[in-house]
Each structure stands twice: as C-alpha cells, then as structure tokens.
Amino acid sequence: MSRRRRKDTEVSLFPFLSVLACVIGTLVLLLSAIAVGGMGERSLDQVRLSERFEAAQIFIAGGRALLKEYEAQLQLREDAAKDDQKLGRQLSGLGLNPNISLDELKALVQVEQEFADVSEEGRRLAAQSEELAASTLRSNDKLGELGAARLRAPILIDPSGIGPNYRPYLVECTAEYLELHRTKGDFSFRIPAIEISRSPQYKKFLRRVRAISKGLVIFMIRPEGVKTFKSAEAVAHQFKVRNAKLPLPGQGKLDFGLMQEVAQ
C-alpha cells in the first residue's frame, strides 16, 4: 500500500477547548456557591443542587478525559508531521522526490540492492582477472627464462644423419661472419659476412671440398644468420659444391664431441 505524505488540513481543537474551559469555570463557581450555602441547613433545592454538582463533577471528569484524548491525538499528528518532514528532507538529500510512494521506494531499494550485488560480482571477477593476468605474467617470465637458457645451451652436432657416403665440412653462418670449422672442431676460420662473395679463403675452401668425391658442405645456420647463409650458398652453387643446411636452435656453443668420435 502506497505511503502518502500528510498534507490534509488539520482540524483545530481551539473552539472546543474554549467552550469546555468556560463550562468548567461556570461549574466551579456553582460548586463554590453550593459549598457556601451548605453551611446552613440543607433544603430541597440544596439537595438538588448537590445532585447537579455531582453530575457536573462526572461531566468535568469526562471532559478532562476527552480533552486528554484529543491532546494525545494532536500530539500524534504533530509527531507524524515531524517524522514526515524529516523523511522528506532525507529523501531530498538522497536526490529523491520527497513525495515518492512507499511502493516506489521499495522498488528503488530493490534495484539498488541488485546493482550492489552486480557490482560486487564485477569486483570479484576483476580480482580474478588481475590474479590470472599476474599468473600469466609469471608463467611468461618463467617461459622466457627457460627459452633464454635453451638458447644458451650447448648445441651437440650429431653426424648420424649425414651417412657414410659423405665427408662433412662444417660452415657456421651468423649475422656477422661465416666460420669454417674443422670436423674435429679444433680449428676454425672466420670470414666477415660482407666479404663472402669476394673472399679468396672461402673460394679456396670450396675448391678443396669439390675436389673430394665425398665432400659435403654443411651450413649450420644461426637464427640471425639466414642472410649470411644465402650469400655463402650462392657462392657454393657457383663452384658446384654439394651442400646441405642445418638450422641451429640458439646461440649456444657448438659441441663437436660426436664428430670427434666418428673422426677417430
């Protein structure tokens, strides 16, 4: 049931109270006269007057009780009006219409509660998202560390895939240089990348490999040495030298231990 502000015109008790006060005053005077007259012998009129006096006392008592009842009702109305004004000020302070109905206020409170629940759920999901992001970042850091360690790990050169019909000659390709390795890995010679096409040492190396019937140049390519490899491969094709390529997985030091065992 909707709650409505009390704006009805209140009935004033002033006229009634004035009349009642006059009646009470008259009766008091009458009682005083009876009391004075009662000092002599009681006549029939005095008896009747005494009866009227008793009736007046009863009427006065009833009037006083009624007056108290009206005063209590008036006080209740005043308290209700004050409460209504206080509620109106509170609603205005919240930016609401002071004349809003109780049903509308209940509906608004329910909406606010639902919004608070949604906000709390949103905060919980946001916290979970932040935790997941932090966990992902930690995982990425660990993966990065593992990847960096893997790139720095020694690289074992395995000759098992070459086959017995070829004699391998190892050439390492980096971004800055071309490095010619002996099969045992105990000697190497570097040629700057920009000098590959005109390097007499590299051309001499290719002629020597070509002169060997089972000679095979194996280009070991670092991740950043693709351009160097292409330049070296082009010169090898010019000299008609057999070649193969072996991508290297990182920047680790080359391990020729297995190559040395085969050479022995």
XYZ file of N, CA and C in Angstrom:
792
model
N 0.843 -1.199 0.000
C 0.000 0.000 0.000
C 0.870 1.237 0.000
N 0.595 2.170 -0.876
C 1.458 3.343 -1.050
C 1.395 4.239 0.167
N 2.512 4.813 0.472
C 2.628 5.754 1.593
C 2.509 7.146 1.043
N 1.576 7.922 1.542
C 1.359 9.284 1.064
C 1.699 10.276 2.167
N 2.329 11.373 1.742
C 2.648 12.439 2.680
C 1.375 13.049 3.223
N 1.363 13.425 4.498
C 0.182 14.025 5.116
C 0.155 15.505 4.808
N -0.711 15.886 3.890
C -0.851 17.305 3.564
C -2.294 17.782 3.766
N -3.158 16.885 4.372
C -4.556 17.279 4.599
C -4.618 18.373 5.654
N -5.620 19.203 5.555
C -5.819 20.305 6.517
C -6.203 19.730 7.874
N -5.469 20.076 8.930
C -5.742 19.560 10.264
C -6.868 20.360 10.920
N -7.746 19.649 11.706
C -8.879 20.296 12.394
C -8.388 20.902 13.700
N -8.643 22.175 13.934
C -8.193 22.852 15.150
C -9.125 22.523 16.313
N -8.580 22.264 17.480
C -9.358 21.977 18.692
C -9.616 23.230 19.526
N -9.185 24.375 19.041
C -9.284 25.584 19.855
C -10.722 25.951 20.241
N -11.695 25.978 19.331
C -13.074 26.356 19.742
C -13.636 25.414 20.790
N -13.433 24.132 20.597
C -13.980 23.153 21.536
C -13.351 23.319 22.915
N -12.058 23.505 22.943
C -11.376 23.653 24.225
C -11.819 24.925 24.939
N -12.099 25.989 24.186
C -12.547 27.252 24.805
C -13.904 27.080 25.468
N -14.813 26.424 24.743
C -16.157 26.202 25.312
C -16.061 25.326 26.549
N -15.245 24.287 26.447
C -15.104 23.370 27.570
C -14.524 24.088 28.786
N -13.583 24.976 28.562
C -12.999 25.735 29.675
C -14.035 26.646 30.332
N -14.911 27.254 29.518
C -15.963 28.119 30.082
C -16.935 27.322 30.935
N -17.296 26.139 30.428
C -18.235 25.295 31.181
C -17.624 24.896 32.511
N -16.337 24.514 32.455
C -15.673 24.106 33.689
C -15.609 25.265 34.674
N -15.349 26.464 34.190
C -15.304 27.637 35.078
C -16.641 27.920 35.724
N -17.707 27.795 34.920
C -19.056 28.020 35.461
C -19.374 27.014 36.553
N -19.042 25.764 36.285
C -19.322 24.717 37.265
C -18.529 24.939 38.552
N -17.311 25.422 38.417
C -16.517 25.702 39.620
C -17.184 26.777 40.477
N -17.693 27.841 39.817
C -18.401 28.892 40.557
C -19.654 28.338 41.236
N -20.339 27.483 40.480
C -21.556 26.887 41.033
C -21.236 26.037 42.257
N -20.171 25.281 42.158
C -19.782 24.442 43.286
C -19.392 25.296 44.492
N -18.758 26.405 44.212
C -18.383 27.304 45.320
C -19.623 27.840 46.028
N -20.636 28.198 45.216
C -21.877 28.710 45.816
C -22.557 27.640 46.645
N -22.548 26.430 46.140
C -23.181 25.326 46.876
C -22.444 25.081 48.185
N -21.133 25.156 48.099
C -20.350 24.917 49.319
C -20.648 25.959 50.381
N -20.799 27.214 49.944
C -21.123 28.280 50.904
C -22.523 28.071 51.487
N -23.435 27.717 50.603
C -24.808 27.518 51.086
C -24.945 26.300 51.966
N -24.024 25.367 51.806
C -24.120 24.141 52.591
C -23.769 24.338 54.042
N -23.343 25.536 54.379
C -23.006 25.768 55.776
C -24.259 25.764 56.671
N -25.450 26.083 56.083
C -26.682 26.065 56.885
C -27.409 24.756 56.711
N -28.665 24.760 56.985
C -29.456 23.552 56.840
C -29.697 23.276 55.367
N -29.655 22.002 54.951
C -29.839 21.598 53.564
C -31.329 21.639 53.234
N -31.649 22.403 52.204
C -33.029 22.450 51.712
C -33.151 21.515 50.530
N -34.371 21.399 50.017
C -34.611 20.560 48.839
C -33.830 21.073 47.646
N -33.773 22.389 47.542
C -33.004 22.962 46.420
C -31.522 22.648 46.564
N -31.105 22.656 47.843
C -29.688 22.346 48.050
C -29.376 20.900 47.697
N -30.338 20.009 48.005
C -30.135 18.597 47.652
C -30.061 18.439 46.151
N -30.991 19.119 45.480
C -30.969 19.041 44.014
C -29.673 19.644 43.447
N -29.293 20.752 44.079
C -28.060 21.395 43.614
C -26.849 20.488 43.852
N -26.897 19.743 44.966
C -25.810 18.806 45.254
C -25.754 17.701 44.210
N -26.969 17.242 43.830
C -27.003 16.203 42.791
C -26.439 16.739 41.473
N -26.851 17.988 41.173
C -26.332 18.594 39.944
C -24.815 18.783 40.041
N -24.362 19.073 41.252
C -22.922 19.243 41.454
C -22.173 17.931 41.177
N -22.742 16.839 41.696
C -22.112 15.540 41.454
C -22.115 15.208 39.965
N -23.239 15.510 39.299
C -23.305 15.260 37.854
C -22.284 16.115 37.116
N -22.139 17.363 37.606
C -21.159 18.250 36.971
C -19.753 17.725 37.153
N -19.488 17.153 38.354
C -18.159 16.581 38.578
C -17.884 15.431 37.605
N -18.940 14.608 37.432
C -18.784 13.494 36.481
C -18.530 14.027 35.071
N -19.282 15.089 34.696
C -19.121 15.680 33.365
C -17.718 16.266 33.188
N -17.251 16.941 34.287
C -15.910 17.536 34.224
C -14.852 16.454 34.049
N -15.020 15.352 34.823
C -14.046 14.261 34.706
C -14.039 13.695 33.295
N -15.274 13.511 32.733
C -15.342 13.013 31.360
C -14.740 13.997 30.373
N -15.015 15.300 30.616
C -14.447 16.316 29.717
C -12.933 16.341 29.764
N -12.403 16.204 30.977
C -10.941 16.179 31.084
C -10.346 14.959 30.373
N -11.002 13.815 30.534
C -10.516 12.608 29.853
C -10.559 12.789 28.341
N -11.704 13.385 27.863
C -11.826 13.630 26.425
C -10.772 14.619 25.950
N -10.516 15.637 26.807
C -9.505 16.632 26.453
C -8.122 15.980 26.335
N -7.811 15.107 27.291
C -6.529 14.408 27.214
C -6.430 13.538 25.962
N -7.567 12.914 25.609
C -7.567 12.071 24.408
C -7.292 12.905 23.160
N -7.970 14.090 23.101
C -7.744 14.966 21.945
C -6.303 15.483 21.927
N -5.785 15.802 23.113
C -4.398 16.264 23.175
C -3.430 15.171 22.704
N -3.717 13.910 23.088
C -2.865 12.799 22.655
C -2.915 12.630 21.138
N -4.160 12.733 20.564
C -4.289 12.625 19.112
C -3.544 13.753 18.404
N -3.674 14.964 18.991
C -2.987 16.108 18.397
C -1.470 15.916 18.448
N -0.977 15.380 19.567
C 0.465 15.135 19.685
C 0.928 14.086 18.676
N 0.091 13.043 18.470
C 0.426 12.015 17.479
C 0.524 12.614 16.083
N -0.430 13.521 15.766
C -0.402 14.162 14.450
C 0.839 15.035 14.289
N 1.166 15.755 15.361
C 2.357 16.600 15.286
C 3.620 15.751 15.105
N 3.713 14.636 15.853
C 4.876 13.753 15.724
C 4.957 13.155 14.326
N 3.769 12.742 13.803
C 3.754 12.168 12.454
C 4.183 13.192 11.418
N 3.725 14.448 11.600
C 4.105 15.509 10.664
C 5.609 15.760 10.720
N 6.177 15.759 11.941
C 7.622 15.950 12.076
C 8.389 14.807 11.419
N 7.905 13.558 11.658
C 8.561 12.406 11.030
C 8.482 12.497 9.516
N 7.315 12.939 9.019
C 7.126 13.058 7.577
C 8.072 14.108 6.995
N 8.215 15.236 7.711
C 9.131 16.273 7.242
C 10.583 15.783 7.275
N 10.934 15.061 8.329
C 12.291 14.527 8.435
C 12.577 13.545 7.306
N 11.605 12.662 7.019
C 11.768 11.709 5.926
C 11.897 12.428 4.594
N 11.097 13.488 4.423
C 11.170 14.259 3.183
C 12.544 14.877 2.993
N 13.118 15.426 4.081
C 14.456 16.001 3.983
C 15.499 14.934 3.651
N 15.355 13.763 4.251
C 16.289 12.678 3.963
C 16.195 12.232 2.508
N 14.966 12.115 1.999
C 14.793 11.731 0.594
C 15.367 12.791 -0.333
N 15.138 14.065 0.008
C 15.690 15.149 -0.812
C 17.210 15.113 -0.794
N 17.778 14.808 0.372
C 19.229 14.712 0.463
C 19.796 13.596 -0.394
N 18.992 12.562 -0.633
C 19.418 11.458 -1.494
C 19.105 11.710 -2.955
N 18.560 12.891 -3.246
C 18.222 13.219 -4.626
C 16.921 12.595 -5.095
N 16.037 12.226 -4.145
C 14.765 11.596 -4.485
C 13.628 12.581 -4.278
N 12.511 12.275 -4.908
C 11.311 13.085 -4.750
C 10.747 12.874 -3.346
N 10.558 13.941 -2.560
C 10.023 13.762 -1.197
C 8.639 13.124 -1.180
N 7.886 13.228 -2.284
C 6.533 12.671 -2.343
C 6.507 11.265 -2.924
N 7.659 10.601 -3.001
C 7.697 9.259 -3.563
C 6.869 8.310 -2.705
N 6.179 7.379 -3.369
C 5.331 6.438 -2.635
C 6.182 5.336 -2.014
N 5.571 4.625 -1.062
C 6.286 3.558 -0.377
C 6.635 2.427 -1.340
N 5.697 2.098 -2.255
C 5.963 1.033 -3.226
C 7.124 1.404 -4.145
N 7.126 2.670 -4.578
C 8.220 3.124 -5.437
C 9.549 3.095 -4.689
N 9.501 3.460 -3.411
C 10.725 3.450 -2.611
C 11.241 2.024 -2.420
N 10.326 1.077 -2.181
C 10.729 -0.325 -2.044
C 11.343 -0.844 -3.340
N 10.715 -0.496 -4.479
C 11.251 -0.928 -5.776
C 12.639 -0.349 -6.013
N 12.826 0.922 -5.626
C 14.132 1.561 -5.798
C 15.187 0.888 -4.925
N 14.821 0.553 -3.696
C 15.756 -0.128 -2.803
C 16.153 -1.489 -3.375
N 15.168 -2.199 -3.955
C 15.461 -3.499 -4.552
C 16.421 -3.362 -5.732
N 16.185 -2.339 -6.562
C 17.080 -2.104 -7.705
C 18.497 -1.788 -7.226
N 18.596 -0.944 -6.180
C 19.909 -0.600 -5.642
C 20.617 -1.835 -5.092
N 19.851 -2.726 -4.452
C 20.442 -3.945 -3.914
C 20.953 -4.842 -5.035
N 20.141 -4.974 -6.100
C 20.571 -5.774 -7.245
C 21.817 -5.175 -7.885
N 21.846 -3.839 -7.979
C 23.023 -3.177 -8.554
C 24.255 -3.412 -7.682
N 24.058 -3.374 -6.360
C 25.180 -3.628 -5.446
C 25.690 -5.058 -5.606
N 24.752 -6.019 -5.788
C 25.161 -7.407 -5.992
C 25.968 -7.551 -7.278
N 25.492 -6.885 -8.344
C 26.207 -6.941 -9.626
C 27.590 -6.304 -9.497
N 27.665 -5.187 -8.785
C 28.955 -4.516 -8.596
C 29.922 -5.408 -7.823
N 29.407 -6.076 -6.799
C 30.256 -6.966 -6.014
C 30.764 -8.119 -6.878
N 29.888 -8.669 -7.725
C 30.303 -9.738 -8.627
C 31.342 -9.228 -9.621
N 31.136 -7.984 -10.094
C 32.107 -7.389 -11.009
C 33.470 -7.218 -10.356
N 33.464 -6.775 -9.084
C 34.738 -6.627 -8.373
C 35.419 -7.980 -8.177
N 34.618 -9.004 -7.901
C 35.194 -10.339 -7.716
C 35.819 -10.850 -9.016
N 35.102 -10.649 -10.133
C 35.635 -11.086 -11.421
C 36.879 -10.286 -11.799
N 36.865 -8.982 -11.476
C 38.036 -8.147 -11.776
C 39.253 -8.627 -10.987
N 39.021 -8.994 -9.710
C 40.126 -9.503 -8.894
C 40.664 -10.815 -9.467
N 39.741 -11.692 -9.905
C 40.174 -12.946 -10.514
C 40.949 -12.693 -11.800
N 40.479 -11.705 -12.591
C 41.169 -11.374 -13.838
C 42.577 -10.858 -13.572
N 42.710 -9.998 -12.539
C 44.037 -9.483 -12.195
C 44.958 -10.608 -11.732
N 44.412 -11.523 -10.938
C 45.214 -12.646 -10.468
C 45.641 -13.536 -11.635
N 44.701 -13.761 -12.585
C 45.027 -14.571 -13.757
C 46.097 -13.890 -14.607
N 45.968 -12.558 -14.760
C 46.971 -11.820 -15.536
C 48.344 -11.908 -14.874
N 48.360 -11.774 -13.540
C 49.634 -11.872 -12.822
C 50.232 -13.271 -12.958
N 49.356 -14.298 -12.873
C 49.835 -15.668 -13.024
C 50.382 -15.905 -14.428
N 49.670 -15.351 -15.433
C 50.139 -15.486 -16.815
C 51.481 -14.797 -17.005
N 51.624 -13.618 -16.390
C 52.888 -12.889 -16.496
C 54.026 -13.681 -15.861
N 53.736 -14.282 -14.697
C 54.775 -15.096 -14.052
C 55.141 -16.298 -14.920
N 54.120 -16.911 -15.535
C 54.385 -18.058 -16.410
C 55.206 -17.637 -17.621
N 54.860 -16.468 -18.182
C 55.617 -15.978 -19.340
C 57.067 -15.690 -18.965
N 57.256 -15.142 -17.752
C 58.625 -14.882 -17.305
C 59.418 -16.185 -17.184
N 58.752 -17.209 -16.628
C 59.435 -18.496 -16.493
C 59.745 -19.091 -17.861
N 58.759 -18.981 -18.783
C 58.995 -19.496 -20.131
C 60.124 -18.733 -20.810
N 60.145 -17.398 -20.571
C 61.226 -16.606 -21.149
C 62.582 -17.024 -20.609
N 62.632 -17.285 -19.296
C 63.892 -17.729 -18.702
C 64.311 -19.091 -19.258
N 63.319 -19.994 -19.379
C 63.635 -21.311 -19.935
C 64.088 -21.201 -21.383
N 63.393 -20.308 -22.145
C 63.773 -20.130 -23.541
C 65.167 -19.552 -23.675
N 65.471 -18.567 -22.816
C 66.810 -17.975 -22.861
C 67.874 -19.000 -22.489
N 67.566 -19.828 -21.483
C 68.516 -20.868 -21.095
C 68.708 -21.879 -22.222
N 67.598 -22.198 -22.910
C 67.701 -23.152 -24.024
C 68.546 -22.583 -25.160
N 68.370 -21.261 -25.423
C 69.151 -20.637 -26.492
C 70.639 -20.599 -26.158
N 70.963 -20.563 -24.857
C 72.366 -20.513 -24.448
C 72.975 -21.895 -24.228
N 72.148 -22.927 -24.267
C 72.636 -24.278 -24.000
C 73.561 -24.747 -25.130
N 74.561 -25.561 -24.815
C 75.451 -26.098 -25.858
C 74.663 -26.879 -26.913
N 75.117 -26.790 -28.149
C 74.440 -27.458 -29.267
C 75.320 -28.620 -29.723
N 74.798 -29.822 -29.611
C 75.548 -31.025 -29.986
C 75.390 -31.277 -31.486
N 76.509 -31.344 -32.194
C 76.493 -31.624 -33.631
C 76.543 -33.134 -33.816
N 75.440 -33.688 -34.330
C 75.303 -35.139 -34.476
C 75.519 -35.530 -35.946
N 76.555 -36.326 -36.244
C 76.838 -36.704 -37.639
C 76.041 -37.904 -38.129
N 75.184 -38.447 -37.259
C 74.494 -39.682 -37.639
C 73.582 -39.498 -38.844
N 73.097 -38.284 -39.079
C 72.205 -38.076 -40.217
C 72.916 -37.822 -41.525
N 74.229 -37.727 -41.491
C 74.975 -37.433 -42.724
C 75.130 -38.674 -43.590
N 75.355 -39.786 -42.988
C 75.553 -41.022 -43.750
C 77.022 -41.269 -44.056
N 77.373 -42.521 -44.337
C 78.788 -42.884 -44.555
C 79.315 -42.482 -45.927
N 78.456 -42.067 -46.835
C 78.889 -41.779 -48.201
C 79.419 -40.367 -48.379
N 79.401 -39.565 -47.309
C 79.824 -38.172 -47.431
C 80.850 -37.839 -46.356
N 81.702 -36.889 -46.729
C 82.677 -36.356 -45.789
C 82.271 -34.912 -45.492
N 81.812 -34.660 -44.285
C 81.243 -33.341 -43.999
C 82.311 -32.272 -43.755
N 81.981 -31.060 -44.205
C 82.754 -29.858 -43.913
C 81.771 -28.832 -43.332
N 82.052 -28.418 -42.119
C 81.078 -27.620 -41.370
C 81.355 -26.127 -41.520
N 80.279 -25.379 -41.845
C 80.367 -23.930 -42.014
C 79.268 -23.287 -41.163
N 79.657 -22.488 -40.197
C 78.691 -21.815 -39.314
C 78.340 -20.444 -39.886
N 77.020 -20.159 -39.966
C 76.538 -18.888 -40.521
C 75.925 -18.046 -39.402
N 76.515 -16.897 -39.128
C 75.962 -15.952 -38.155
C 75.633 -14.652 -38.872
N 75.116 -13.689 -38.122
C 74.770 -12.411 -38.743
C 76.015 -11.640 -39.165
N 77.139 -11.806 -38.468
C 78.335 -11.002 -38.730
C 79.387 -11.713 -39.578
N 79.403 -13.045 -39.524
C 80.513 -13.729 -40.193
C 80.124 -15.146 -40.603
N 81.012 -15.706 -41.418
C 80.954 -17.108 -41.831
C 82.163 -17.786 -41.201
N 81.945 -18.874 -40.447
C 83.048 -19.530 -39.746
C 83.215 -20.952 -40.264
N 84.432 -21.241 -40.786
C 84.752 -22.558 -41.333
C 85.367 -23.396 -40.221
N 84.744 -24.546 -39.896
C 85.196 -25.401 -38.798
C 85.836 -26.668 -39.357
N 86.888 -27.113 -38.677
C 87.397 -28.451 -38.953
C 86.434 -29.458 -38.354
N 86.414 -30.651 -38.905
C 85.463 -31.668 -38.464
C 85.609 -31.967 -36.978
N 86.818 -31.937 -36.465
C 87.042 -32.217 -35.050
C 86.700 -31.024 -34.177
N 86.488 -29.860 -34.795
C 86.153 -28.679 -34.020
C 87.325 -28.046 -33.319
N 88.551 -28.421 -33.684
C 89.730 -27.884 -33.010
C 90.333 -26.693 -33.740
N 89.709 -26.292 -34.852
C 90.218 -25.139 -35.595
C 89.073 -24.520 -36.382
N 89.115 -23.200 -36.505
C 88.096 -22.517 -37.299
C 88.688 -21.252 -37.887
N 88.022 -20.776 -38.935
C 88.480 -19.572 -39.620
C 87.253 -18.744 -39.974
N 87.286 -17.466 -39.631
C 86.126 -16.608 -39.851
C 86.328 -15.703 -41.060
N 85.199 -15.522 -41.774
C 85.167 -14.615 -42.915
C 84.020 -13.637 -42.682
N 84.261 -12.325 -42.680
C 83.170 -11.364 -42.485
C 82.064 -11.559 -43.518
N 80.829 -11.342 -43.092
C 79.683 -11.593 -43.969
C 79.724 -10.737 -45.227
N 80.212 -9.509 -45.123
C 80.207 -8.617 -46.285
C 81.298 -8.986 -47.299
N 82.208 -9.920 -46.938
C 83.305 -10.300 -47.831
C 83.138 -11.702 -48.406
N 82.013 -12.329 -48.172
C 81.840 -13.723 -48.583
C 82.001 -13.889 -50.092
N 81.340 -13.053 -50.867
C 81.331 -13.231 -52.323
C 82.704 -13.012 -52.961
N 83.605 -12.269 -52.315
C 84.922 -11.984 -52.877
C 86.074 -12.531 -52.028
N 85.765 -13.355 -51.044
C 86.801 -13.876 -50.149
C 87.611 -14.984 -50.834
N 88.904 -14.822 -51.004
C 89.723 -15.881 -51.611
C 89.826 -17.106 -50.708
N 89.787 -16.913 -49.383
C 89.856 -18.059 -48.471
C 88.625 -18.953 -48.627
N 87.454 -18.331 -48.746
C 86.223 -19.122 -48.899
C 86.227 -19.856 -50.241
N 86.666 -19.196 -51.291
C 86.702 -19.838 -52.609
C 87.707 -20.991 -52.615
N 88.824 -20.800 -51.947
C 89.808 -21.880 -51.844
C 89.226 -23.063 -51.095
N 88.492 -22.785 -50.043
C 87.826 -23.837 -49.262
C 86.857 -24.615 -50.141
N 86.059 -23.915 -50.951
C 85.084 -24.592 -51.813
C 85.777 -25.448 -52.870
N 86.867 -24.998 -53.431
C 87.590 -25.790 -54.433
C 88.117 -27.074 -53.804
N 88.596 -26.993 -52.581
C 89.123 -28.176 -51.910
C 88.013 -29.187 -51.644
N 86.840 -28.713 -51.190
C 85.717 -29.626 -50.943
C 85.261 -30.259 -52.251
N 85.227 -29.479 -53.324
C 84.780 -30.006 -54.624
C 85.730 -31.078 -55.139
N 86.988 -30.952 -54.793
C 87.978 -31.924 -55.267
C 87.845 -33.266 -54.571
N 87.142 -33.311 -53.463
C 86.935 -34.559 -52.723
C 85.626 -35.170 -53.198
N 85.658 -36.420 -53.617
C 84.475 -37.047 -54.224
C 83.302 -37.138 -53.249
N 83.576 -37.329 -51.987
C 82.500 -37.429 -50.987
C 82.354 -36.144 -50.177
N 82.947 -35.084 -50.619
C 82.886 -33.837 -49.865
C 81.478 -33.228 -49.833
N 81.079 -32.732 -48.684
C 79.747 -32.131 -48.497
C 79.867 -30.962 -47.518
N 79.500 -29.766 -47.983
C 79.486 -28.594 -47.111
C 78.153 -28.559 -46.356
N 78.226 -28.505 -45.043
C 77.014 -28.408 -44.215
C 76.980 -27.010 -43.594
N 76.010 -26.215 -44.014
C 75.835 -24.862 -43.475
C 75.028 -24.945 -42.175
N 75.664 -24.614 -41.068
C 74.984 -24.582 -39.764
C 74.508 -23.143 -39.540
N 73.196 -22.944 -39.555
C 72.623 -21.596 -39.634
C 72.103 -21.161 -38.262
N 72.686 -20.098 -37.729
C 72.162 -19.489 -36.509
C 70.843 -18.775 -36.834
N 70.008 -18.518 -35.793
C 68.713 -17.862 -36.067
C 68.841 -16.539 -36.806
N 69.894 -15.772 -36.548
C 70.029 -14.471 -37.206
C 70.981 -14.530 -38.405
N 71.416 -15.733 -38.805
C 72.413 -15.848 -39.876
C 71.864 -16.296 -41.211
N 70.564 -16.128 -41.444
C 69.956 -16.594 -42.699
C 70.526 -15.834 -43.899
N 70.676 -14.522 -43.768
C 71.194 -13.717 -44.876
C 72.626 -14.127 -45.222
N 73.429 -14.372 -44.215
C 74.803 -14.825 -44.440
C 74.814 -16.181 -45.134
N 73.907 -17.063 -44.715
C 73.809 -18.382 -45.343
C 73.481 -18.269 -46.830
N 72.550 -17.413 -47.186
C 72.158 -17.279 -48.589
C 73.325 -16.794 -49.445
N 74.112 -15.875 -48.914
C 75.286 -15.398 -49.662
C 76.302 -16.526 -49.844
N 76.553 -17.286 -48.766
C 77.520 -18.387 -48.847
C 77.012 -19.502 -49.754
N 75.733 -19.790 -49.703
C 75.160 -20.834 -50.549
C 75.264 -20.462 -52.026
N 75.031 -19.176 -52.333
C 75.112 -18.739 -53.732
C 76.514 -18.965 -54.301
N 77.547 -18.671 -53.529
C 78.919 -18.895 -53.988
C 79.196 -20.390 -54.129
N 78.669 -21.204 -53.195
C 78.854 -22.655 -53.281
C 78.222 -23.212 -54.549
N 77.071 -22.678 -54.942
C 76.438 -23.122 -56.185
C 77.285 -22.734 -57.392
N 77.905 -21.565 -57.335
C 78.779 -21.151 -58.436
C 79.944 -22.134 -58.619
N 80.450 -22.676 -57.521
C 81.557 -23.624 -57.577
C 81.065 -25.072 -57.670
N 79.731 -25.239 -57.785
C 79.133 -26.573 -57.945
C 79.574 -27.521 -56.824
N 79.444 -27.038 -55.623
C 79.797 -27.816 -54.440
C 78.519 -28.321 -53.779
N 78.504 -29.631 -53.477
C 77.348 -30.184 -52.778
C 77.253 -29.549 -51.388
N 76.000 -29.261 -50.989
C 75.837 -28.633 -49.674
C 74.494 -29.020 -49.075
N 74.419 -28.878 -47.790
C 73.182 -29.119 -47.029
C 73.112 -28.060 -45.929
N 71.959 -27.950 -45.317
C 71.802 -26.929 -44.264
C 71.286 -27.565 -42.985
N 71.757 -27.015 -41.873
C 71.377 -27.495 -40.541
C 71.048 -26.289 -39.668
N 69.761 -25.990 -39.447
C 69.394 -24.850 -38.580
C 69.817 -25.121 -37.136
N 70.405 -24.133 -36.508
C 70.803 -24.229 -35.105
C 69.730 -23.578 -34.227
N 69.394 -24.203 -33.088
C 68.270 -23.718 -32.267
C 68.575 -22.548 -31.344
N 69.757 -21.985 -31.359
C 70.048 -20.884 -30.444
C 71.449 -20.363 -30.624
N 71.968 -19.767 -29.508
C 73.290 -19.149 -29.548
C 74.314 -19.932 -28.733
N 73.951 -21.153 -28.350
C 74.864 -21.936 -27.525
C 76.138 -22.336 -28.257
N 77.121 -22.704 -27.450
C 78.399 -23.143 -28.009
C 78.227 -24.476 -28.724
N 78.936 -24.635 -29.866
C 78.843 -25.873 -30.642
C 79.676 -26.965 -29.976
N 79.065 -28.144 -29.849
C 79.732 -29.294 -29.233
C 80.038 -30.303 -30.339
N 81.339 -30.518 -30.634
C 81.756 -31.423 -31.706
C 82.191 -32.781 -31.159
N 81.739 -33.130 -29.956
C 82.165 -34.383 -29.337
C 81.844 -35.595 -30.187
N 80.656 -35.688 -30.727
C 80.281 -36.838 -31.557
C 81.053 -36.837 -32.869
N 81.325 -35.667 -33.408
C 82.094 -35.584 -34.646
C 83.512 -36.100 -34.424
N 84.076 -35.808 -33.262
C 85.419 -36.271 -32.953
C 85.455 -37.783 -32.823
N 84.407 -38.371 -32.241
C 84.354 -39.833 -32.117
C 84.310 -40.491 -33.479
N 83.546 -39.932 -34.407
C 83.462 -40.504 -35.754
C 84.791 -40.361 -36.481
N 85.458 -39.215 -36.297
C 86.731 -38.977 -36.981
C 87.805 -39.940 -36.508
N 87.713 -40.366 -35.233
C 88.704 -41.309 -34.720
C 88.465 -42.708 -35.277
